[in-house]
mmCIF file of C-alpha atoms in Angstrom:
data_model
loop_
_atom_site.group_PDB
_atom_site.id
_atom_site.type_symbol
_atom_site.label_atom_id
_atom_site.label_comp_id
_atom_site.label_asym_id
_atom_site.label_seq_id
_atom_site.Cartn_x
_atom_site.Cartn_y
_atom_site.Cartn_z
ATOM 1 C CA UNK A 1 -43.462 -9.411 -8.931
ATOM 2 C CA UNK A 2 -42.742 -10.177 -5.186
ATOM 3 C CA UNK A 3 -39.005 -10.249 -6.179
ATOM 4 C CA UNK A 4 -39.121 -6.743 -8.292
ATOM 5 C CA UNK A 5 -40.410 -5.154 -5.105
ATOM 6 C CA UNK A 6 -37.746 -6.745 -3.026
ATOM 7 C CA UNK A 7 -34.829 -5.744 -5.691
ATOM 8 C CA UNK A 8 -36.375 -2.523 -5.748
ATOM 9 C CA UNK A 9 -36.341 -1.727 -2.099
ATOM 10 C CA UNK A 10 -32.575 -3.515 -1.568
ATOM 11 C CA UNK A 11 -31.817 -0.947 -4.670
ATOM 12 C CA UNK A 12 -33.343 2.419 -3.047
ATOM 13 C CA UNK A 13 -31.509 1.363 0.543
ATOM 14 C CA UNK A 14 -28.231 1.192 -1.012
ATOM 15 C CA UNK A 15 -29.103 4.142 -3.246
ATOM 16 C CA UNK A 16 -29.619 5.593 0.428
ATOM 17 C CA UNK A 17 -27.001 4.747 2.420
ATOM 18 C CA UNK A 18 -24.842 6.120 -0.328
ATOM 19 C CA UNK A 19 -26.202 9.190 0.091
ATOM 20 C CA UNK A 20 -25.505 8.846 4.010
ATOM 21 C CA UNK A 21 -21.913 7.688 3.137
ATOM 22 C CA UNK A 22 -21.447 10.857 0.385
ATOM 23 C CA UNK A 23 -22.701 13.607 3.464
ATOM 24 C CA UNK A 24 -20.406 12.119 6.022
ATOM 25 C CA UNK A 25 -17.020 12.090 3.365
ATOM 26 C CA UNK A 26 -18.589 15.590 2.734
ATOM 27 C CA UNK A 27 -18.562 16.583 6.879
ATOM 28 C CA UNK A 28 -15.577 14.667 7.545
ATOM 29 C CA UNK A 29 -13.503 16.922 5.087
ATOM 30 C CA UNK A 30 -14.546 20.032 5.524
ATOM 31 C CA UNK A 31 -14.229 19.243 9.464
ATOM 32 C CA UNK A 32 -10.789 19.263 8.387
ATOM 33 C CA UNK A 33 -10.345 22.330 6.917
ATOM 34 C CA UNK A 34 -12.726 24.446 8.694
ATOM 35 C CA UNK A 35 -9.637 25.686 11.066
ATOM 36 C CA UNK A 36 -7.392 27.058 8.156
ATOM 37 C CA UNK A 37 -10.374 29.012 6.123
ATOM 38 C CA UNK A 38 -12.040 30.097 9.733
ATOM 39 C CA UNK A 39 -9.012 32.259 10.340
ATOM 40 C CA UNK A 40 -8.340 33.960 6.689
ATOM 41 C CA UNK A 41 -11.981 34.646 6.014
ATOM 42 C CA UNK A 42 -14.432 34.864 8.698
ATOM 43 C CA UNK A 43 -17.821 35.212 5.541
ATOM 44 C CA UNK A 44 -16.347 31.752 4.309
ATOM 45 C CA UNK A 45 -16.551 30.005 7.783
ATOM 46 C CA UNK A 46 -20.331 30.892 8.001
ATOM 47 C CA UNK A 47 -20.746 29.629 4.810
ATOM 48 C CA UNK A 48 -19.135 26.618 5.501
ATOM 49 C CA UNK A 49 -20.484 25.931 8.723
ATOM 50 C CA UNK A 50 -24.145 26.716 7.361
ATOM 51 C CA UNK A 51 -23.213 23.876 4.547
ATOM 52 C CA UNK A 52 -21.915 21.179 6.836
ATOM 53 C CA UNK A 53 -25.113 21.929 9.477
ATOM 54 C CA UNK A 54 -26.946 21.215 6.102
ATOM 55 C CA UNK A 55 -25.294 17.999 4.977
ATOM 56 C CA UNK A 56 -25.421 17.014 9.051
ATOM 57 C CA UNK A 57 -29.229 17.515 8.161
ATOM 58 C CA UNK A 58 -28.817 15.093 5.017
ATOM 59 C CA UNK A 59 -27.145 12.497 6.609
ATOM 60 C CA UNK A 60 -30.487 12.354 9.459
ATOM 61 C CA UNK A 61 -32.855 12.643 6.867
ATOM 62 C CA UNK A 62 -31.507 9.643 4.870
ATOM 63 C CA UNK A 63 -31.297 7.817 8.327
ATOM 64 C CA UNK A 64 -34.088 8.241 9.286
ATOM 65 C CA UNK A 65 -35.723 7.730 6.173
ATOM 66 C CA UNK A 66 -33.835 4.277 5.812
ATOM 67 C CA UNK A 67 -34.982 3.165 9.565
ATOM 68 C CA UNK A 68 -38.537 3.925 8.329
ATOM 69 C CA UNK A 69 -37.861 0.726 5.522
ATOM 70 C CA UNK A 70 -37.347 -1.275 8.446
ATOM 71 C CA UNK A 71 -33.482 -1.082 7.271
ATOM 72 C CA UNK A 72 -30.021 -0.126 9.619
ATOM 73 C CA UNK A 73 -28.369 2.590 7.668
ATOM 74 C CA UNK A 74 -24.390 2.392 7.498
ATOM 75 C CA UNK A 75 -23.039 2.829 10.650
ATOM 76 C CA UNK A 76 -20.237 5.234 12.141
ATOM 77 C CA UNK A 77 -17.550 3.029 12.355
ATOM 78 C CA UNK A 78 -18.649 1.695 8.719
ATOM 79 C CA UNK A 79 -18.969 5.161 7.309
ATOM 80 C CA UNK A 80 -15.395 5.804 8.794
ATOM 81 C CA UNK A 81 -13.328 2.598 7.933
ATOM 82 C CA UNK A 82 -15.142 3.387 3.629
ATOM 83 C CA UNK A 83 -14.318 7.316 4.205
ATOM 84 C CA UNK A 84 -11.967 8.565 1.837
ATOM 85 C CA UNK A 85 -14.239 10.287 -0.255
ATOM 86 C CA UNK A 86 -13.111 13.809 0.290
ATOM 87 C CA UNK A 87 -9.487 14.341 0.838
ATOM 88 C CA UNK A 88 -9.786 17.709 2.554
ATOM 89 C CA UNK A 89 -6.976 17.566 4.797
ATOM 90 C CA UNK A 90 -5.201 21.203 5.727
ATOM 91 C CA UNK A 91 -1.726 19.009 5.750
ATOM 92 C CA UNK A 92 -1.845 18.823 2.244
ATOM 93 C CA UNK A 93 -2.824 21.979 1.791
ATOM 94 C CA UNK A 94 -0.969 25.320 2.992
ATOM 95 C CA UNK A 95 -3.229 27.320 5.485
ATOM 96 C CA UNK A 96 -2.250 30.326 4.047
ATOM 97 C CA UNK A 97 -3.061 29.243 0.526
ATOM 98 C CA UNK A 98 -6.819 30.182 0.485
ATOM 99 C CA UNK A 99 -7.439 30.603 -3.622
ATOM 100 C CA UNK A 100 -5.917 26.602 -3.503
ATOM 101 C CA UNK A 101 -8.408 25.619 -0.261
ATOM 102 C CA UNK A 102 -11.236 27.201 -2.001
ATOM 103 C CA UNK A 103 -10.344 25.822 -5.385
ATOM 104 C CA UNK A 104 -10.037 22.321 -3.945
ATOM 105 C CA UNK A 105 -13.424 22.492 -2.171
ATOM 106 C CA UNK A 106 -14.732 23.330 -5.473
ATOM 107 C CA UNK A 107 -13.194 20.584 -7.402
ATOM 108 C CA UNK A 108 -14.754 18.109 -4.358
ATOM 109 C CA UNK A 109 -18.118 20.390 -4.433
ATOM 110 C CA UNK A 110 -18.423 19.933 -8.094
ATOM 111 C CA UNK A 111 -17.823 15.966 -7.078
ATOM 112 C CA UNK A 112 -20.436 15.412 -5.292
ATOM 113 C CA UNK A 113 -23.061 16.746 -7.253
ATOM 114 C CA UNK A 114 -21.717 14.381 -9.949
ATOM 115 C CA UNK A 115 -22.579 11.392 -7.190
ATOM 116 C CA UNK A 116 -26.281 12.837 -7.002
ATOM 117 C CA UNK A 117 -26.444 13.393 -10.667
ATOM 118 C CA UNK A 118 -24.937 8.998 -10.781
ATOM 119 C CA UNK A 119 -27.931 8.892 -8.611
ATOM 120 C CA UNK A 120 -30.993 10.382 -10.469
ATOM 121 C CA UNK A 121 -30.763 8.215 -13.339
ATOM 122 C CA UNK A 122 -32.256 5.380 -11.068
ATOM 123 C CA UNK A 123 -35.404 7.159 -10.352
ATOM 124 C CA UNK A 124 -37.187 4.273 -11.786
ATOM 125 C CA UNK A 125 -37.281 2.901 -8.278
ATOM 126 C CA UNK A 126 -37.241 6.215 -6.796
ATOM 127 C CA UNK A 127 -40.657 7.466 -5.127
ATOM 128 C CA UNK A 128 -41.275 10.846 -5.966
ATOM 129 C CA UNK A 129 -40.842 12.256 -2.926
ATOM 130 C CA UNK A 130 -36.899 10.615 -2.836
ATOM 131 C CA UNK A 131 -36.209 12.351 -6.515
ATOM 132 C CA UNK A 132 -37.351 15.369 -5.163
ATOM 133 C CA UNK A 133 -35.382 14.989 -1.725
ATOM 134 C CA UNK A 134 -32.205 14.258 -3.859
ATOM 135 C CA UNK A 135 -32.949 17.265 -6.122
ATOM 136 C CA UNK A 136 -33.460 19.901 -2.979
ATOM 137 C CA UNK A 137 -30.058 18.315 -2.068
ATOM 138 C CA UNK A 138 -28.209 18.820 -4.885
ATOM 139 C CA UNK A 139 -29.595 22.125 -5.297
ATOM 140 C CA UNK A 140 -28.199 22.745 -1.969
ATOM 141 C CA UNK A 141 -25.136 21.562 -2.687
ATOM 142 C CA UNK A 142 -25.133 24.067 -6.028
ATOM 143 C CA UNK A 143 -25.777 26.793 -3.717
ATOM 144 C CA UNK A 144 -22.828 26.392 -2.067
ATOM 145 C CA UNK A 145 -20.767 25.988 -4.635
ATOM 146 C CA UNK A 146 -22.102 29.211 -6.172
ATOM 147 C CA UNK A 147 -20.646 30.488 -2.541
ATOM 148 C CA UNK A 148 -17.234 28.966 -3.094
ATOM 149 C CA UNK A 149 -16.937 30.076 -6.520
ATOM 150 C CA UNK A 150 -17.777 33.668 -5.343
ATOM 151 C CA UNK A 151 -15.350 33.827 -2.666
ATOM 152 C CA UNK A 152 -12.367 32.663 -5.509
ATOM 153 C CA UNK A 153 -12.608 35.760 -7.184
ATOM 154 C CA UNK A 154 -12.037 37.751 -4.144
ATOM 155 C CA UNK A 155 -9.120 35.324 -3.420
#
């Protein structure tokens, strides 16, 4: 039993700090391109900004919540030698070329929800209140998506 609880608990922390590690990819990239959409469409900056200040909110809240456990989450200097996650550099991608940029943030949008859906399916060791954290979080992430997926039709 004693060893369940301790499984359980190393299993939620990791399921955690992944959650930490899939915000801060999420920041990191869009950091990146905030520049080139900021100047071709001023609505899609808000948007974006309002969606990283969210995900900056995530990445506290999962923190946090993993400090409470009596655990360290992942670090900065960890979360930035395992980054990699979203490849949202404007090198790669023409400035000028919004329907790509928007399409891109899509395809990487439409990514991460798939790591919170890979992350439901353990709700066995999820307390409620986690699921339902993850849940508002994904919706979140939905939202915005809905935004980007708006904003390529007026590309």
């Amino acid at each position: 039993m004693h060893h369940d609880i301790i499984r359980n608990n190393n299993a939620l922390f990791n399921t955690l700090n992944e959650l930490v590690r899939i915000n801060y990819d999420r920041v990191l990239g869009y950091e990146k391109i905030s520049g080139a959409l900021s100047d071709i469409r001023p609505e899609l900056k808000i948007a974006l900004k309002q969606s990283l200040d969210i995900s900056r909110g995530f990445i506290t809240y999962w923190q946090q919540t993993i400090r409470a456990m009596g655990h360290e989450p992942l670090s900065s200097a960890v979360l930035n030698s395992r980054s990699g996650g979203l490849d949202l550099s404007a090198a790669r991608y023409p400035e000028k070329d919004i329907a790509k940029l928007i399409r891109m943030c899509s395809e990487k949008e439409q990514e991460v929800i798939a790591a919170y859906d890979d992350v439901l399916p353990n709700a066995i060791y999820l307390p409620n209140h986690i699921a339902d954290e993850i849940s508002r979080q994904k919706q979140k992430i939905q939202d915005f998506l809905k935004t980007l997926k708006t904003h390529s039709i007026i590309a």
